């Protein structure tokens, strides 16, 4: 009996500003469950979900975020990293994704992701979302924490994959 779920292509969308060890835990677990996992570095425009939402400001450009994700995922054979400015509901069809995979750390994450999942499914019935709970050893890690550490010059080694820490150091952040 195989451990694979019926779906074969998992789509893992996110802003990944930057990609963290918590993200990588979810990506590795999804890659173990599905035949293929596509990490989609995207822009997070909450205006589709909340009318008065502000546009998110990123520390890293789309190209930098994508490169860091590629570096972090380089050793996982069935993971592909892409960048996209498309709407997630359209990307599901474009890539032939069977499921959207999102990691959740706590009730606040779940509530936030549930807003997205309900909208996505209402606008594309094929946009089914699967939540993977965070491993407790990573549930305190967020891209926000990493960006704060970068700003204050604190260490990143336990928060981001080694290749990402090196990339950020080389950039002079």
Backbone as CSV, one residue per row, in Angstrom:
resi,resn,N_x,N_y,N_z,CA_x,CA_y,CA_z,C_x,C_y,C_z
1,UNK,0.840,-1.181,0.000,0.000,0.000,0.000,0.888,1.248,0.000
2,UNK,0.544,2.188,-0.842,1.308,3.425,-0.974,0.846,4.451,0.055
3,UNK,1.769,5.319,0.460,1.416,6.421,1.348,0.800,7.588,0.595
4,UNK,0.873,7.549,-0.753,0.368,8.668,-1.539,-1.143,8.784,-1.432
5,UNK,-1.601,10.000,-1.338,-3.017,10.322,-1.381,-3.425,10.262,-2.847
6,UNK,-4.709,10.138,-3.140,-5.196,10.033,-4.515,-4.673,11.160,-5.402
7,UNK,-4.698,12.381,-4.912,-4.219,13.514,-5.691,-2.730,13.357,-5.971
8,UNK,-2.296,13.827,-7.118,-0.895,13.660,-7.470,-0.101,14.961,-7.460
9,UNK,-0.755,16.100,-7.627,-0.037,17.368,-7.697,-0.530,18.291,-6.585
10,UNK,0.383,18.633,-5.679,0.076,19.559,-4.595,0.649,20.928,-4.931
11,UNK,-0.126,21.947,-4.729,0.299,23.324,-4.946,0.463,23.986,-3.588
12,UNK,1.668,24.499,-3.322,1.963,25.146,-2.039,2.238,26.625,-2.292
13,UNK,1.191,27.450,-2.298,1.367,28.871,-2.573,1.789,29.634,-1.320
14,UNK,2.506,30.710,-1.533,2.882,31.569,-0.413,3.712,32.729,-0.902
15,UNK,3.865,33.706,-0.037,4.727,34.831,-0.399,6.187,34.481,-0.129
16,UNK,6.441,33.610,0.859,7.791,33.124,1.160,8.785,34.288,1.241
17,UNK,8.500,35.218,2.139,9.285,36.461,2.255,10.025,36.538,3.585
18,UNK,11.064,35.727,3.783,11.618,34.651,2.970,11.071,33.297,3.397
19,UNK,11.486,32.257,2.684,11.117,30.883,3.015,11.811,30.504,4.323
20,UNK,11.089,29.808,5.204,11.601,29.471,6.535,11.729,27.960,6.705
21,UNK,12.311,27.555,7.826,12.391,26.128,8.130,10.997,25.551,8.366
22,UNK,10.084,26.354,8.854,8.693,25.919,9.006,8.052,25.649,7.654
23,UNK,8.262,26.559,6.701,7.773,26.310,5.340,8.356,25.009,4.804
24,UNK,9.653,24.829,5.012,10.329,23.649,4.471,9.780,22.364,5.083
25,UNK,9.411,22.386,6.345,8.811,21.207,6.962,7.518,20.839,6.235
26,UNK,6.679,21.815,5.956,5.421,21.569,5.247,5.700,21.097,3.819
27,UNK,6.656,21.711,3.152,7.003,21.324,1.779,7.504,19.881,1.736
28,UNK,8.388,19.515,2.653,8.908,18.135,2.684,7.785,17.127,2.943
29,UNK,6.908,17.465,3.862,5.800,16.561,4.181,4.848,16.423,3.002
30,UNK,4.560,17.520,2.311,3.697,17.459,1.122,4.381,16.653,0.022
31,UNK,5.678,16.837,-0.144,6.419,16.091,-1.165,6.394,14.596,-0.882
32,UNK,6.326,14.211,0.385,6.245,12.798,0.741,4.849,12.225,0.492
33,UNK,3.838,13.069,0.516,2.459,12.609,0.328,2.017,12.578,-1.126
34,UNK,2.557,13.460,-1.938,2.094,13.627,-3.310,3.197,13.289,-4.301
35,UNK,2.774,12.932,-5.505,3.748,12.615,-6.548,4.597,13.829,-6.895
36,UNK,3.945,14.982,-6.991,4.657,16.228,-7.299,4.158,17.335,-6.374
37,UNK,5.069,18.208,-6.001,4.722,19.381,-5.193,5.264,20.613,-5.910
38,UNK,4.406,21.594,-6.094,4.815,22.834,-6.752,4.733,23.958,-5.728
39,UNK,5.886,24.526,-5.422,5.967,25.673,-4.522,5.801,26.913,-5.397
40,UNK,4.733,27.656,-5.162,4.433,28.839,-5.968,4.682,30.097,-5.143
41,UNK,5.725,30.812,-5.494,6.033,32.090,-4.852,5.114,33.126,-5.495
42,UNK,4.278,33.747,-4.662,3.238,34.622,-5.185,3.193,35.941,-4.424
43,UNK,2.394,36.847,-4.942,2.083,38.066,-4.201,0.803,37.806,-3.447
44,UNK,0.714,38.286,-2.249,-0.438,38.044,-1.388,-1.305,39.295,-1.378
45,UNK,-2.301,39.324,-2.232,-3.190,40.477,-2.310,-4.497,40.138,-1.603
46,UNK,-4.593,40.535,-0.352,-5.762,40.231,0.469,-7.015,40.984,0.016
47,UNK,-6.881,41.920,-0.915,-8.056,42.683,-1.345,-9.106,41.795,-1.987
48,UNK,-8.713,40.632,-2.488,-9.693,39.699,-3.042,-10.562,39.099,-1.942
49,UNK,-10.042,39.084,-0.709,-10.738,38.449,0.398,-11.337,39.458,1.376
50,UNK,-10.661,40.587,1.547,-11.087,41.609,2.492,-11.048,42.945,1.764
51,UNK,-12.198,43.585,1.619,-12.325,44.781,0.777,-11.360,45.906,1.151
52,UNK,-11.145,46.144,2.438,-10.314,47.272,2.856,-8.890,46.862,3.240
53,UNK,-8.460,45.695,2.771,-7.117,45.205,3.104,-6.048,46.060,2.435
54,UNK,-4.921,46.170,3.120,-3.772,46.880,2.566,-2.948,45.938,1.701
55,UNK,-2.239,46.506,0.737,-1.354,45.706,-0.103,-0.097,45.405,0.710
56,UNK,0.285,44.132,0.732,1.444,43.696,1.510,2.734,44.253,0.907
57,UNK,3.629,44.713,1.766,4.949,45.185,1.344,5.953,44.076,1.628
58,UNK,6.801,43.790,0.653,7.767,42.704,0.777,9.166,43.237,1.032
59,UNK,9.947,42.474,1.808,11.345,42.807,2.029,12.167,42.395,0.814
60,UNK,11.792,41.270,0.207,12.525,40.725,-0.924,11.661,40.774,-2.178
61,UNK,12.314,40.970,-3.318,11.593,40.993,-4.589,11.076,39.595,-4.922
62,UNK,10.185,39.517,-5.871,9.664,38.226,-6.332,10.812,37.328,-6.797
63,UNK,11.766,37.912,-7.516,12.903,37.136,-8.021,13.761,36.608,-6.875
64,UNK,13.996,37.437,-5.865,14.794,37.004,-4.716,14.067,35.921,-3.921
65,UNK,12.777,36.095,-3.698,11.998,35.101,-2.962,11.981,33.764,-3.701
66,UNK,11.877,33.835,-5.020,11.875,32.614,-5.832,13.240,31.933,-5.779
67,UNK,14.292,32.702,-5.883,15.640,32.125,-5.817,15.885,31.467,-4.462
68,UNK,15.473,32.111,-3.377,15.656,31.514,-2.052,14.870,30.211,-1.941
69,UNK,13.651,30.187,-2.479,12.849,28.958,-2.450,13.521,27.862,-3.271
70,UNK,14.069,28.223,-4.413,14.779,27.224,-5.241,15.993,26.660,-4.504
71,UNK,16.743,27.534,-3.862,17.903,27.082,-3.096,17.473,26.143,-1.976
72,UNK,16.414,26.499,-1.282,15.943,25.706,-0.149,15.399,24.344,-0.576
73,UNK,14.763,24.285,-1.736,14.114,23.051,-2.204,14.985,22.214,-3.133
74,UNK,16.209,22.644,-3.372,17.079,22.007,-4.366,17.247,20.511,-4.148
75,UNK,17.253,20.032,-2.935,17.499,18.613,-2.678,16.263,17.736,-2.661
76,UNK,15.104,18.283,-2.991,13.865,17.498,-2.949,13.438,17.232,-4.390
77,UNK,13.607,15.990,-4.830,13.466,15.636,-6.244,12.114,15.973,-6.854
78,UNK,11.019,15.786,-6.139,9.698,15.980,-6.737,9.089,17.351,-6.447
79,UNK,9.929,18.301,-6.063,9.461,19.669,-5.800,9.966,20.591,-6.899
80,UNK,9.054,21.376,-7.433,9.379,22.392,-8.433,8.994,23.738,-7.847
81,UNK,9.811,24.747,-8.059,9.538,26.096,-7.572,9.241,26.986,-8.764
82,UNK,8.142,27.728,-8.659,7.769,28.682,-9.690,7.442,30.006,-9.018
83,UNK,7.337,31.054,-9.818,6.786,32.308,-9.314,5.591,32.637,-10.187
84,UNK,4.622,33.323,-9.599,3.421,33.646,-10.357,2.743,34.875,-9.769
85,UNK,2.200,35.676,-10.662,1.362,36.801,-10.242,-0.103,36.509,-10.550
86,UNK,-0.391,35.289,-10.993,-1.764,34.880,-11.302,-2.581,34.750,-10.022
87,UNK,-3.887,34.707,-10.183,-4.762,34.397,-9.048,-4.605,32.908,-8.743
88,UNK,-4.616,32.560,-7.478,-4.432,31.170,-7.080,-5.475,30.274,-7.732
89,UNK,-6.723,30.720,-7.808,-7.770,29.884,-8.394,-7.506,29.588,-9.868
90,UNK,-6.823,30.492,-10.562,-6.454,30.243,-11.955,-5.215,29.355,-12.047
91,UNK,-4.304,29.538,-11.112,-3.069,28.748,-11.103,-3.367,27.266,-10.873
92,UNK,-4.367,26.977,-10.067,-4.776,25.579,-9.842,-5.053,24.903,-11.180
93,UNK,-5.835,25.569,-12.034,-6.165,25.004,-13.349,-4.953,24.981,-14.270
94,UNK,-4.212,26.086,-14.285,-3.044,26.199,-15.175,-2.036,25.088,-14.936
95,UNK,-1.818,24.744,-13.670,-0.810,23.747,-13.314,-1.373,22.335,-13.185
96,UNK,-2.689,22.213,-13.266,-3.303,20.902,-13.081,-3.167,20.395,-11.665
97,UNK,-3.194,21.315,-10.708,-3.040,20.934,-9.299,-4.294,20.231,-8.807
98,UNK,-4.092,19.222,-7.973,-5.199,18.486,-7.383,-5.614,19.039,-6.034
99,UNK,-4.690,19.719,-5.366,-4.975,20.232,-4.031,-4.025,21.388,-3.719
100,UNK,-4.525,22.326,-2.933,-3.705,23.416,-2.391,-3.320,22.983,-0.980
101,UNK,-2.041,23.027,-0.669,-1.578,22.642,0.666,-1.106,23.883,1.404
102,UNK,-1.627,24.063,2.621,-1.242,25.193,3.462,-0.856,24.673,4.840
103,UNK,0.222,25.213,5.371,0.620,24.897,6.734,-0.080,25.855,7.691
104,UNK,-0.480,25.338,8.843,-1.105,26.187,9.866,-0.424,25.936,11.208
105,UNK,-0.099,27.033,11.902,0.594,26.946,13.182,-0.347,27.000,14.364
106,UNK,-1.470,27.684,14.188,-2.362,27.931,15.329,-3.753,28.312,14.817
107,UNK,-4.640,28.647,15.745,-6.020,28.987,15.378,-6.084,30.245,14.508
108,UNK,-5.208,31.201,14.757,-5.202,32.425,13.946,-4.814,32.107,12.499
109,UNK,-3.802,31.265,12.314,-3.420,30.834,10.965,-4.591,30.130,10.283
110,UNK,-5.243,29.233,11.022,-6.357,28.483,10.451,-7.466,29.436,10.005
111,UNK,-7.826,30.392,10.848,-8.891,31.335,10.498,-8.517,32.146,9.257
112,UNK,-7.280,32.592,9.198,-6.783,33.352,8.050,-6.845,32.499,6.785
113,UNK,-6.318,31.273,6.856,-6.292,30.390,5.693,-7.694,29.932,5.296
114,UNK,-8.575,29.799,6.269,-9.940,29.377,5.966,-10.667,30.413,5.112
115,UNK,-10.422,31.704,5.360,-10.993,32.762,4.513,-10.586,32.544,3.064
116,UNK,-9.301,32.286,2.853,-8.774,32.050,1.510,-9.400,30.804,0.892
117,UNK,-9.434,29.721,1.662,-9.935,28.449,1.143,-11.400,28.557,0.720
118,UNK,-12.204,29.222,1.514,-13.622,29.378,1.181,-13.799,30.204,-0.086
119,UNK,-13.046,31.277,-0.193,-13.104,32.113,-1.401,-12.655,31.295,-2.616
120,UNK,-11.533,30.617,-2.498,-10.980,29.858,-3.617,-11.961,28.793,-4.106
121,UNK,-12.528,28.067,-3.181,-13.454,26.994,-3.559,-14.741,27.553,-4.153
122,UNK,-15.190,28.693,-3.663,-16.399,29.312,-4.215,-16.180,29.753,-5.656
123,UNK,-14.945,30.115,-5.980,-14.637,30.616,-7.319,-14.019,29.568,-8.244
124,UNK,-13.617,28.435,-7.687,-13.103,27.325,-8.489,-13.304,26.047,-7.674
125,UNK,-14.327,25.270,-8.005,-14.624,24.058,-7.224,-13.455,23.065,-7.146
126,UNK,-12.487,23.173,-8.065,-11.323,22.281,-8.016,-10.270,22.773,-7.012
127,UNK,-10.451,23.949,-6.466,-9.464,24.535,-5.544,-9.724,24.039,-4.120
128,UNK,-9.446,22.779,-3.904,-9.607,22.163,-2.591,-8.351,22.425,-1.762
129,UNK,-8.514,22.757,-0.489,-7.377,23.077,0.373,-7.199,22.006,1.445
130,UNK,-5.957,21.610,1.635,-5.580,20.666,2.679,-4.655,21.401,3.648
131,UNK,-4.972,21.338,4.938,-4.140,21.980,5.950,-3.221,20.951,6.593
132,UNK,-1.945,21.315,6.699,-0.994,20.489,7.436,-0.610,21.254,8.700
133,UNK,-0.891,20.694,9.870,-0.511,21.388,11.100,1.004,21.456,11.235
134,UNK,1.463,22.566,11.757,2.899,22.763,11.944,3.446,21.775,12.960
135,UNK,4.638,21.308,12.691,5.367,20.539,13.685,5.629,21.494,14.856
136,UNK,5.389,21.064,16.093,5.571,21.967,17.237,6.945,22.635,17.309
137,UNK,7.968,21.988,16.765,9.303,22.587,16.824,9.446,23.778,15.873
138,UNK,8.474,23.975,14.983,8.526,25.088,14.032,7.393,26.089,14.222
139,UNK,6.484,25.830,15.145,5.279,26.659,15.200,5.516,28.097,15.653
140,UNK,6.687,28.406,16.143,7.011,29.784,16.527,7.674,30.566,15.390
141,UNK,7.985,29.881,14.304,8.739,30.506,13.205,7.782,31.093,12.176
142,UNK,8.063,32.334,11.790,7.291,33.000,10.739,8.229,33.862,9.911
143,UNK,7.801,34.182,8.709,8.592,35.092,7.882,8.712,36.452,8.548
144,UNK,7.679,36.867,9.275,7.725,38.146,9.996,8.863,38.138,11.005
145,UNK,9.000,37.053,11.767,10.094,36.933,12.737,11.445,36.997,12.022
146,UNK,11.563,36.311,10.896,12.822,36.329,10.143,13.135,37.748,9.688
147,UNK,12.155,38.459,9.146,12.391,39.838,8.685,12.795,40.741,9.851
148,UNK,12.180,40.550,11.013,12.570,41.329,12.199,14.019,41.043,12.567
149,UNK,14.408,39.766,12.541,15.787,39.395,12.860,16.771,39.982,11.848
150,UNK,16.389,40.001,10.588,17.249,40.593,9.560,17.448,42.075,9.859
151,UNK,16.368,42.763,10.188,16.411,44.200,10.471,17.282,44.511,11.678
152,UNK,17.235,43.648,12.692,18.006,43.889,13.911,19.397,43.245,13.875
153,UNK,19.693,42.520,12.800,21.011,41.899,12.666,21.195,40.647,13.504
154,UNK,20.109,40.051,13.965,20.199,38.825,14.762,20.376,37.614,13.849
155,UNK,20.808,36.513,14.434,21.046,35.293,13.678,19.787,34.671,13.107
156,UNK,19.959,33.985,11.978,18.837,33.373,11.271,18.938,31.859,11.202
157,UNK,20.047,31.297,11.661,20.366,29.907,11.360,19.274,28.906,11.721
158,UNK,18.549,29.067,12.801,17.509,28.094,13.149,16.170,28.431,12.492
159,UNK,16.101,29.566,11.813,14.830,30.026,11.239,14.688,29.791,9.744
160,UNK,15.798,29.731,9.046,15.766,29.543,7.593,16.750,28.436,7.211
161,UNK,16.527,27.787,6.052,17.486,26.774,5.597,18.877,27.394,5.413
162,UNK,19.942,26.620,5.583,21.301,27.155,5.468,21.567,27.914,4.164
163,UNK,21.077,27.407,3.045,21.305,28.086,1.757,20.630,29.456,1.726
164,UNK,19.511,29.574,2.402,18.793,30.857,2.460,19.532,31.828,3.374
165,UNK,20.024,31.338,4.513,20.810,32.199,5.408,22.032,32.738,4.668
166,UNK,22.702,31.874,3.901,23.882,32.302,3.128,23.488,33.334,2.073
167,UNK,22.388,33.120,1.401,21.902,34.052,0.374,21.640,35.428,0.996
168,UNK,20.981,35.439,2.145,20.661,36.704,2.811,21.938,37.393,3.265
169,UNK,22.887,36.632,3.824,24.168,37.233,4.237,24.909,37.821,3.042
170,UNK,24.935,37.106,1.924,25.619,37.597,0.720,24.978,38.872,0.190
171,UNK,23.708,39.009,0.394,22.966,40.186,-0.041,23.279,41.388,0.861
172,UNK,23.835,41.106,2.022,24.168,42.180,2.944,23.020,42.600,3.834
173,UNK,22.021,41.760,3.971,20.874,42.079,4.843,21.234,41.852,6.283
